[in-house]
Coordinates of C-alpha atoms and ligand atoms in Angstrom, one line a residue:
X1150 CA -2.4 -16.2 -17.2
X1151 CA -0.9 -16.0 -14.3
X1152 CA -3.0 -15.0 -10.9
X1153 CA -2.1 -15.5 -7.3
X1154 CA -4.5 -16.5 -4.1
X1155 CA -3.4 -15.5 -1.2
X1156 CA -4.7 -17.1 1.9
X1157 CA -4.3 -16.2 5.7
X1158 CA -6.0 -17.7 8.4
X1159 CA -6.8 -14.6 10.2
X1160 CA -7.6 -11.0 9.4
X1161 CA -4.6 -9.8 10.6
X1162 CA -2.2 -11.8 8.1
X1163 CA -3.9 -10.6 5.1
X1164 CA -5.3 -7.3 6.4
X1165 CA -2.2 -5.5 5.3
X1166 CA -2.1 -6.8 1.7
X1167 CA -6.0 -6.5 1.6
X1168 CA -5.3 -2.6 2.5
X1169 CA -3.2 -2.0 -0.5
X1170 CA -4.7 -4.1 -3.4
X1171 CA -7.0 -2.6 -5.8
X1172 CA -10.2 -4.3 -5.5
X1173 CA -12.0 -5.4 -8.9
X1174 CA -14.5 -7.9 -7.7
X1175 CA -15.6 -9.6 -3.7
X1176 CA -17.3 -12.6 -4.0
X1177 CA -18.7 -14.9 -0.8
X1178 CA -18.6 -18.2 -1.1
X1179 CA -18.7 -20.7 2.2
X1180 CA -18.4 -17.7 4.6
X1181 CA -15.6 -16.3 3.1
X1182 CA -15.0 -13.5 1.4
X1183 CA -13.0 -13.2 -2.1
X1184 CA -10.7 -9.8 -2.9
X1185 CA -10.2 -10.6 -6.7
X1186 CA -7.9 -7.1 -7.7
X1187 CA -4.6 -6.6 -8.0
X1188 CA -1.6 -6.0 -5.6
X1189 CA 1.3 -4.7 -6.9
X1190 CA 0.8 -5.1 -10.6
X1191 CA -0.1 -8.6 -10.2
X1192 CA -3.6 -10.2 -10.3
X1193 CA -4.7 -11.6 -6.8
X1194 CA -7.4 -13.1 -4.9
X1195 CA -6.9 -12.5 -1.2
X1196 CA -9.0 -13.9 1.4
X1197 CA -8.9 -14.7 5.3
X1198 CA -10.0 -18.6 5.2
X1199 CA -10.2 -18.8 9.0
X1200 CA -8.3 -20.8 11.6
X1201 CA -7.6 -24.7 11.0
X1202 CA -7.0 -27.4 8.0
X1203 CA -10.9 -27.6 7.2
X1204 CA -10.9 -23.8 6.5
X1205 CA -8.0 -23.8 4.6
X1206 CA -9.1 -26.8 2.4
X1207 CA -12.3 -25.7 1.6
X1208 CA -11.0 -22.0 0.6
X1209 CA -7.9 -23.9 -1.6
X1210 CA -10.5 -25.4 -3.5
X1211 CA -12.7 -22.3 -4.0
X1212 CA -9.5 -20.6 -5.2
X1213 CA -8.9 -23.1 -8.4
X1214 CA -12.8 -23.6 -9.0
X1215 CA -14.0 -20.5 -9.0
X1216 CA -11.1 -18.2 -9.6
X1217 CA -8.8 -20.4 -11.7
X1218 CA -5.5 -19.1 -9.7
X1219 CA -2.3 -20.4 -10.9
X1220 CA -0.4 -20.3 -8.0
X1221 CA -1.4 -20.2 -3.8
X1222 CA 0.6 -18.4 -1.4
X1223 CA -0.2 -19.0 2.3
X1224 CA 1.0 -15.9 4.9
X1225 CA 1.0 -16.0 8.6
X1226 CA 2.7 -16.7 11.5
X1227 CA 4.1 -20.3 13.2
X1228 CA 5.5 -21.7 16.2
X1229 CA 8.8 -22.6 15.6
X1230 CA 10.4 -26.1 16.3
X1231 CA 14.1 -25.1 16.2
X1232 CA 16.0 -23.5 18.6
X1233 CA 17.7 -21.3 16.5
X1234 CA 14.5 -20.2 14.5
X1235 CA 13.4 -17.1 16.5
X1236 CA 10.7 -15.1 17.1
X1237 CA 10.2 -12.6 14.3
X1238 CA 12.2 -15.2 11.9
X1239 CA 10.4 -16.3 8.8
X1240 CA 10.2 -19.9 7.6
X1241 CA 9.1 -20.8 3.8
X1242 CA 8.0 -24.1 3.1
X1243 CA 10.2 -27.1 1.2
X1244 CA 7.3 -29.4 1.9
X1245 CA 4.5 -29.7 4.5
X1246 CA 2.6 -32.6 6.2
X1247 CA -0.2 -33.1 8.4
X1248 CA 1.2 -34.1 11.6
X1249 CA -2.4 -35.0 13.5
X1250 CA -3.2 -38.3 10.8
X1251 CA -2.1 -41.5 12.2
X1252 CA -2.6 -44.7 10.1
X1253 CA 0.2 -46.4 11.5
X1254 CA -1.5 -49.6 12.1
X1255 CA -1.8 -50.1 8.4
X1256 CA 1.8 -49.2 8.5
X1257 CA 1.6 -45.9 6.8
X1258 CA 4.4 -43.5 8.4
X1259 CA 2.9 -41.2 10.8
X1260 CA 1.5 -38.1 9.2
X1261 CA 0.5 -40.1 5.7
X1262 CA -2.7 -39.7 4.7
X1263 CA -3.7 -43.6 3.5
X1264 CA -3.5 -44.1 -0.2
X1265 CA -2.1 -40.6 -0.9
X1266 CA 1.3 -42.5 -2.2
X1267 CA 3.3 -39.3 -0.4
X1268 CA 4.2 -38.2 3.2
X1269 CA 4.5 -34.6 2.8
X1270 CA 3.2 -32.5 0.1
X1271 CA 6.3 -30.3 -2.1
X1272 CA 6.2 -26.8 -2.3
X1273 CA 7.1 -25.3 -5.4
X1274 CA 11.1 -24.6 -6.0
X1275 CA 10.3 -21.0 -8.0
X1276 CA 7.9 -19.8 -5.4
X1277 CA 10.4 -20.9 -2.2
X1278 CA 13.3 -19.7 -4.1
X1279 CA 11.8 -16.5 -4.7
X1280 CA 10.1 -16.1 -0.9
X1281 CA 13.8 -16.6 0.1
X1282 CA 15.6 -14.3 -1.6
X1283 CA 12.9 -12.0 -1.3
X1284 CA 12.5 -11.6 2.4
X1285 CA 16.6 -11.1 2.2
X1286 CA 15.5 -7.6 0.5
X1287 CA 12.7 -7.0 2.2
X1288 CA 13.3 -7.7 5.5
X1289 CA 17.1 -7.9 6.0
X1290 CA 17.1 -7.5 9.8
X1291 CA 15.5 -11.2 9.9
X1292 CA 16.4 -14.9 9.0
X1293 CA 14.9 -16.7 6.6
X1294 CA 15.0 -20.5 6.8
X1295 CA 13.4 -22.8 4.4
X1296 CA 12.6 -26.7 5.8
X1297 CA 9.5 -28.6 6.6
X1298 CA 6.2 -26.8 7.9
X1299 CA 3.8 -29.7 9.8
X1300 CA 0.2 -28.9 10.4
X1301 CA -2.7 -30.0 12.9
X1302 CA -6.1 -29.1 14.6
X1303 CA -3.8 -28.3 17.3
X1304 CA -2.4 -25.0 19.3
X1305 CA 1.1 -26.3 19.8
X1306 CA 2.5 -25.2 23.4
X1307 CA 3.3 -28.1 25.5
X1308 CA 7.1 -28.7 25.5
X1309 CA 7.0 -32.5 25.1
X1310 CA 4.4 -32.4 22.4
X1311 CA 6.9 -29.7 20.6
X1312 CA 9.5 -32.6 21.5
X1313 CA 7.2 -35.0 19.7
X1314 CA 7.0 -33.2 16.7
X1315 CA 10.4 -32.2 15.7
X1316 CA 11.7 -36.6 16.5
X1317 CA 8.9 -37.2 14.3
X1318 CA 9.0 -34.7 11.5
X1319 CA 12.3 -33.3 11.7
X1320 CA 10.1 -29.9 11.1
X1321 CA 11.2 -25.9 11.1
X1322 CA 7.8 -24.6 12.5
X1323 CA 3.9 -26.1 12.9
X1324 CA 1.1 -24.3 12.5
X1325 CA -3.0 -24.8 11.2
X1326 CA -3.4 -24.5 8.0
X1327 CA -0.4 -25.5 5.6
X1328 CA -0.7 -28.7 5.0
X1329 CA -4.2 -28.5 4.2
X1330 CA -3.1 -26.0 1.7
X1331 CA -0.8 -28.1 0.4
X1332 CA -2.8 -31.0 0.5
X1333 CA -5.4 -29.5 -1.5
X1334 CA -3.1 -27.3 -3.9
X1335 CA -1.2 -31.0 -5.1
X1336 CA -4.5 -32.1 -5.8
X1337 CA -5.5 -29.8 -8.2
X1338 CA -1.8 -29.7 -9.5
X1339 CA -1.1 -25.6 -8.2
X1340 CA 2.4 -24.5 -7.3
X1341 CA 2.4 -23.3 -3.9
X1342 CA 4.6 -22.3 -1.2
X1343 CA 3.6 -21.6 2.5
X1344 CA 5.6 -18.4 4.0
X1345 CA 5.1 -18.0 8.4
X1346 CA 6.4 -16.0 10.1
X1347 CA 7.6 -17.1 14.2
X1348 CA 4.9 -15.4 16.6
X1349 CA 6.1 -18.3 19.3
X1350 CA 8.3 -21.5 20.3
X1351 CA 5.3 -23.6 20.5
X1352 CA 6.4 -24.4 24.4
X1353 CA 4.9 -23.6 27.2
X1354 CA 5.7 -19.6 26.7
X1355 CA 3.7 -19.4 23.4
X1356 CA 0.7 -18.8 25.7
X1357 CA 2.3 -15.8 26.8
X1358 CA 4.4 -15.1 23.2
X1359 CA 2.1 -15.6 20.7
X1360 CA -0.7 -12.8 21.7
X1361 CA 2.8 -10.5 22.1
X1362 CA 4.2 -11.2 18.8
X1363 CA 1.4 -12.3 16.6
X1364 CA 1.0 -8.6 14.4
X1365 CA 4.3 -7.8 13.9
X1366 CA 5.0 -11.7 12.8
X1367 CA 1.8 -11.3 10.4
X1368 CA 3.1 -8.0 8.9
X1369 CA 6.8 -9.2 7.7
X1370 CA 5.1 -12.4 6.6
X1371 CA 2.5 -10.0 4.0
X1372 CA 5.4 -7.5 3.0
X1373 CA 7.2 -10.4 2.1
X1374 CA 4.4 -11.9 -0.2
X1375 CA 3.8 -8.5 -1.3
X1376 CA 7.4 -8.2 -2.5
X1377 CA 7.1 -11.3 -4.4
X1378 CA 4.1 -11.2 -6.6
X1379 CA 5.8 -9.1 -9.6
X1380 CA 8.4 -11.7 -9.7
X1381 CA 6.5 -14.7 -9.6
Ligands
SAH2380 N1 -5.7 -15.8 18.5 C1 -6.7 -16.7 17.9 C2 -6.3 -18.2 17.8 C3 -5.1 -18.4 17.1 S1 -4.8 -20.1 16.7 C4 -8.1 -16.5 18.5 O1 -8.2 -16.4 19.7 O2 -9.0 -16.5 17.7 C5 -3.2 -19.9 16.2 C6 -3.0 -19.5 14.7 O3 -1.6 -19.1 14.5 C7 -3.3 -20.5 13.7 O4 -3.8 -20.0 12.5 C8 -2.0 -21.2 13.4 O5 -1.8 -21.5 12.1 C9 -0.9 -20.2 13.9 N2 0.0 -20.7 15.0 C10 0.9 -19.9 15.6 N3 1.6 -20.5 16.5 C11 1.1 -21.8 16.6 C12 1.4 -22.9 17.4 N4 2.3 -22.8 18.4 N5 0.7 -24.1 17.2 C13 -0.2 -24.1 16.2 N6 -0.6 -23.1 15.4 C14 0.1 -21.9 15.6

């Protein structure tokens, strides 16, 4: 049967979603809490995991053990790592990596987790398909690119770090959390995608960008999810 966990990071990217679901069941576990309802005639868990990869693992994992989902959905905003990829713009993922691991000297690739046998960790085509030509109807004012999302413990907003990570990954936008989802979603073999949308250009004006653009980035990320669900 099919149901759908939907993580954010922080309140505000699933606060929206969490708002307008009908709530069956809350369940804590690890200092989260569980919405188990449903959201526009689909069955969903929704549940704010909190900032960074550890978070995110740890709540992908509670999500197939304890609520048996059948497919993850990751909202929320990004820095973005293309010029053209503005503010506002929403990126869905065709794969993500963790761009903080570093076993080089064993002469993995940088970003390969040793003995993993991948680099980057696929996103499924029906749920990136469908986040594409979804946010078309949804949000038609904005751009919707899909491409690589690369995650680390990391704020991004240094330009040469930024620099560093587009040589190195050839990624659309980085944030916290996705390639932990990811990571932990190919494990337990669940289709995924991860949907952000850009709150800043992860340079040295995402100090100032991000706290501007954050909310309204957060909210066309959830209508877009929300739009989904019934087609998934
Ligand atoms: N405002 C928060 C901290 C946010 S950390 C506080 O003070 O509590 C940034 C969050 O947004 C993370 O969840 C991350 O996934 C995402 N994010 C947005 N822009 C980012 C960037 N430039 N670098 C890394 N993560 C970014």
């Amino acid at each position: 049967m099919k149901k759908i966990g939907i993580i954010g990071a922080m309140e505000l990217e699933v606060e929206a979603l969490k708002a307008k679901m009908t709530i069956e069941n809350t369940v804590q576990k690890a200092s989260m809490e569980f919405l188990e309802g449903t959201l526009n005639q689909t069955e969903v868990v929704i549940v704010r995991s909190g900032i960074g990869k550890v978070n995110a693992a740890l709540c992908t994992q509670i999500l197939c053990d304890l609520f048996q989902v059948s497919h993850i959905i990751n909202t929320g905003v990004a820095g973005s790592l293309k010029a053209e990829i503005n503010i506002g713009d929403i990126v869905a993922s065709t794969d993500a990596l963790h761009h903080d691991v570093d076993a080089r000297v064993f002469g993995y690739p940088l970003g390969e987790v040793p003995q993993m046998g991948c680099l980057s960790f696929a996103a499924d085509d029906h749920l990136l398909n469908l986040a594409v030509s979804c946010c078309k109807e949804v949000n038609p004012d904005i751009s919707v690119y899909q491409g690589r999302i690369v995650s680390g413990d990391q704020f991004i907003s240094d330009k040469k770090v930024k620099e560093s990570l587009i040589e190195n990954f050839q990624a659309f936008c980085v944030e916290m959390e996705g390639a932990s989802i990811a990571h932990a979603a190919y494990l337990n073999h669940i289709p995924f995608v991860i949907i952000r949308a850009i709150s800043d250009k992860a340079d040295d004006s995402a100090e100032m960008d991000y706290p501007a653009f954050e909310k309204a980035a957060a909210a066309h990320s959830a209508a877009l999810v929300e739009h989904m669900l019934p087609l998934i």
